[in-house]
C-alpha positions as YAML, in Angstrom:
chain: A
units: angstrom
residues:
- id: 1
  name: UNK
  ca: [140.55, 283.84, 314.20]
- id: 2
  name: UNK
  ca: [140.82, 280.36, 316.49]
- id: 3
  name: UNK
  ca: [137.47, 279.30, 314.86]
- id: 4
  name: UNK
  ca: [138.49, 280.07, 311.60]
- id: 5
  name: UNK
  ca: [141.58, 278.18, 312.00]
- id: 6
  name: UNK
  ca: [139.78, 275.26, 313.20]
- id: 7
  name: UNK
  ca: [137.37, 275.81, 310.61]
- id: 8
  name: UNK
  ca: [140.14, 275.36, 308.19]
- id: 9
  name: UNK
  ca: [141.44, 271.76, 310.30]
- id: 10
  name: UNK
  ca: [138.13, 270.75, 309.89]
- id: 11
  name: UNK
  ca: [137.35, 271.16, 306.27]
- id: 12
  name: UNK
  ca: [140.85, 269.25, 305.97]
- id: 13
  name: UNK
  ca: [139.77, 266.28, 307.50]
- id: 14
  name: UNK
  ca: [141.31, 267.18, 311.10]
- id: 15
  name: UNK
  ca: [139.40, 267.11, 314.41]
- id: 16
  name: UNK
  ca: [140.58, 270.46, 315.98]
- id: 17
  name: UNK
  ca: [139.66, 271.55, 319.74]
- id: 18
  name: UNK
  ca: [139.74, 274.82, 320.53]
- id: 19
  name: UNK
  ca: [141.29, 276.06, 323.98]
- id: 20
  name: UNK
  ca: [141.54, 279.01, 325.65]
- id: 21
  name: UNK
  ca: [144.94, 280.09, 327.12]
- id: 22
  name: UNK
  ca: [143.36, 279.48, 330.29]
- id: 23
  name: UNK
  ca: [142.44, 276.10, 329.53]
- id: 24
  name: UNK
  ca: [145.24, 275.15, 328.03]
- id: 25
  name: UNK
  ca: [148.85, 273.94, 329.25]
- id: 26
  name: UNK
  ca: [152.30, 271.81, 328.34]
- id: 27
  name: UNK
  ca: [151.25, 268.29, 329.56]
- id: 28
  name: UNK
  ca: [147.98, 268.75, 326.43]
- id: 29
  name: UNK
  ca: [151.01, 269.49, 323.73]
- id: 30
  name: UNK
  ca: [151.83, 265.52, 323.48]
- id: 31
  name: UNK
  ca: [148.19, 265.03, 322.26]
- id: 32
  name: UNK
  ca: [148.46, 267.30, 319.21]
- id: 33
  name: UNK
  ca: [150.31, 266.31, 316.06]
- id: 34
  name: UNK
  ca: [150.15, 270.24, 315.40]
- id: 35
  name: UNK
  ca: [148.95, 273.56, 317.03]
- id: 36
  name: UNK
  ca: [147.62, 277.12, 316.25]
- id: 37
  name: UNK
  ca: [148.65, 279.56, 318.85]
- id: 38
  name: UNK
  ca: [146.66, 282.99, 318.81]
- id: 39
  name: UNK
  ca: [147.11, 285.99, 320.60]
- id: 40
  name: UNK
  ca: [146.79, 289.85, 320.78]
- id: 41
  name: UNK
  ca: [149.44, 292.37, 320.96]
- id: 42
  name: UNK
  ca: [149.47, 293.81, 324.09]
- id: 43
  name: UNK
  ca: [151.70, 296.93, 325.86]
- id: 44
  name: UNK
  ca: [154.19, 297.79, 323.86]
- id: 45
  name: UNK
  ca: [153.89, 294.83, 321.42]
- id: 46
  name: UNK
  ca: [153.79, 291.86, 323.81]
- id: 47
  name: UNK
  ca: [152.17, 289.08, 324.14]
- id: 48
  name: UNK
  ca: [149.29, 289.22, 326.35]
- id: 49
  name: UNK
  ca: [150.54, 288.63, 329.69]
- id: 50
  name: UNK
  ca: [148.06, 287.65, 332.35]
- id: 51
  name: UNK
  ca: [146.75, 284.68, 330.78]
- id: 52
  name: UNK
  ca: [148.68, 283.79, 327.76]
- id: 53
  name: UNK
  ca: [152.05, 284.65, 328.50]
- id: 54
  name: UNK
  ca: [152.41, 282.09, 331.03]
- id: 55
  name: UNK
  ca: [150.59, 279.74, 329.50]
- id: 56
  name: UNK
  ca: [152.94, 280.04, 326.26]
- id: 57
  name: UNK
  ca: [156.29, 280.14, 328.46]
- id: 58
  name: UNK
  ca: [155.38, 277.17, 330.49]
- id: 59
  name: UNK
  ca: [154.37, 275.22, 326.85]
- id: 60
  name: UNK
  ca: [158.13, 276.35, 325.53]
- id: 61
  name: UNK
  ca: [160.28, 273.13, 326.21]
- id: 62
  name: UNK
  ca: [157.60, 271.43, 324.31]
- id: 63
  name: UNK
  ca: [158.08, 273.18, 321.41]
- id: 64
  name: UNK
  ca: [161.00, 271.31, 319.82]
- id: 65
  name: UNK
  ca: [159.60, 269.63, 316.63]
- id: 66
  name: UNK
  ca: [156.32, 270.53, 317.13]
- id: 67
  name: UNK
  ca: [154.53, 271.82, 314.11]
- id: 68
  name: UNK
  ca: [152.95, 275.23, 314.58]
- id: 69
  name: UNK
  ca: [150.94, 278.09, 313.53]
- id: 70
  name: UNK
  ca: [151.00, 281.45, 314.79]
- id: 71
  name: UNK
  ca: [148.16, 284.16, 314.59]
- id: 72
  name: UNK
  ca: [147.26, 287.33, 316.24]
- id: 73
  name: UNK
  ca: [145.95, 290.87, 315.95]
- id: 74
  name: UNK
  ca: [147.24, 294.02, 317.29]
- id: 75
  name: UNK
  ca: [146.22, 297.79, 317.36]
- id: 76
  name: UNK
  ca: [148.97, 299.94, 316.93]
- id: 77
  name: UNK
  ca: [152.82, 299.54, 315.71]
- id: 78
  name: UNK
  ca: [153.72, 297.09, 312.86]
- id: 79
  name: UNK
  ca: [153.71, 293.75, 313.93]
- id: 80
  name: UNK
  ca: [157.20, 293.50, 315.53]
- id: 81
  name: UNK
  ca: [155.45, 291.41, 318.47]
- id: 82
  name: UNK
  ca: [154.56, 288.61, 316.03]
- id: 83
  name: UNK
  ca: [158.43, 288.57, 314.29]
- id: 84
  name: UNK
  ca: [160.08, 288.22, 317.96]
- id: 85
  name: UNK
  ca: [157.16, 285.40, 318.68]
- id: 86
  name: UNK
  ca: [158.21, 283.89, 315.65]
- id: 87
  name: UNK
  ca: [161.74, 283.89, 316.49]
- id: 88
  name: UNK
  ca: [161.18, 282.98, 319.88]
- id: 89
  name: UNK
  ca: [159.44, 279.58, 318.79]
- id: 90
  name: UNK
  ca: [162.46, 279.10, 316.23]
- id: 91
  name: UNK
  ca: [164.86, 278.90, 318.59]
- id: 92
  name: UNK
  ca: [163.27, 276.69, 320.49]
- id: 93
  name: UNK
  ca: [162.74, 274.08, 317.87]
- id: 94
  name: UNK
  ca: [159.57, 274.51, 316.68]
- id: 95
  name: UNK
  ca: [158.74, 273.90, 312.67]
- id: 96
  name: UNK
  ca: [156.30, 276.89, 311.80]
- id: 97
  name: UNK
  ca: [154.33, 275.27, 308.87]
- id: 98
  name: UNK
  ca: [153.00, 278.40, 307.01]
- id: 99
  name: UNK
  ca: [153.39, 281.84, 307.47]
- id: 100
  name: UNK
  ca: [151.92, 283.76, 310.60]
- id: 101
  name: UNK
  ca: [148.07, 285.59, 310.37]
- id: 102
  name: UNK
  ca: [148.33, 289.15, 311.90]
- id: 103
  name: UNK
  ca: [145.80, 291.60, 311.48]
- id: 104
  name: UNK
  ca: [145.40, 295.28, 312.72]
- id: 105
  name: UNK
  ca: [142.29, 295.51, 315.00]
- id: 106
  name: UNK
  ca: [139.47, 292.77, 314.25]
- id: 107
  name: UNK
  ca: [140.04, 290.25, 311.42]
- id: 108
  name: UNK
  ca: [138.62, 291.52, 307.47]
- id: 109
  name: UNK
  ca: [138.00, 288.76, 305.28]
- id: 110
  name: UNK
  ca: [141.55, 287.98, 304.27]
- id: 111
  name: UNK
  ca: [142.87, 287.31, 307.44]
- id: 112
  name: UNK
  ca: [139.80, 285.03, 307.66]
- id: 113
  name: UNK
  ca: [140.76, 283.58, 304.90]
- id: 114
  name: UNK
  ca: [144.61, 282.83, 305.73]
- id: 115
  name: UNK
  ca: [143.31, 281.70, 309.51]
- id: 116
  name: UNK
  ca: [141.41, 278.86, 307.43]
- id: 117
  name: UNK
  ca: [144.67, 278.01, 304.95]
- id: 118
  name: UNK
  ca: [146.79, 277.67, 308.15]
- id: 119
  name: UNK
  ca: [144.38, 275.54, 309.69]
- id: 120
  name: UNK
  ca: [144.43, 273.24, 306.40]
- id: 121
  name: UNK
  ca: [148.25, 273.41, 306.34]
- id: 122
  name: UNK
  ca: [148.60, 272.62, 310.38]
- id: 123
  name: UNK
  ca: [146.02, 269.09, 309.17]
- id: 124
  name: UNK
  ca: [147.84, 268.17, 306.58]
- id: 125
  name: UNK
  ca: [151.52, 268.99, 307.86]
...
């Protein structure tokens, strides 16, 4: 889903970089005009919370006015982790500039396809 969102950047005349959560932290957010966060649904619809979690929560205070994009997938329930993600990144300021990718198990071609649009829409936003 990350490379198809940067796929998407890409084809929109951005120059995307693609982190891991583990490679990734707060002080990187000021050299982004935009970013794609991605992560699976984990426990009982949480983010994942050895790597990412953190990550995300430490990334938080920089969220305010930055222009995002939310994706995941998830294997059971309906999704409910990625409308209290959304929320969560609401409140704290941040402009969501199309409307999260989830997907149930591994991405099909339409969430493919959406990971590429938000990637266009994060470029051009």
């Amino acid at each position: 889903m990350a490379d198809a969102v940067a796929n998407g950047a890409k084809n929109a005349g951005a120059e995307p970089t693609v982190f891991t959560a583990a490679e990734f932290s707060a002080d990187k957010m000021t050299a982004f005009d935009a970013i794609a966060l991605g992560c699976p649904s984990m426990g009982a619809e949480e983010l994942e919370e050895t790597e990412f979690a953190p990550m995300f929560a430490s990334c938080e205070p920089c969220l305010k006015d930055k222009k995002i994009g939310l994706f995941g997938s998830y294997g059971w329930g309906d999704g409910e982790w990625m409308r209290k993600w959304e929320q969560t990144c609401r409140d704290d300021g941040a402009i969501l500039v199309c409307d999260s990718v989830i997907c149930n198990e591994a991405p099909d071609a339409d969430a493919v396809v959406s990971c590429e649009a938000m990637g266009s829409a994060l470029a051009n936003a």
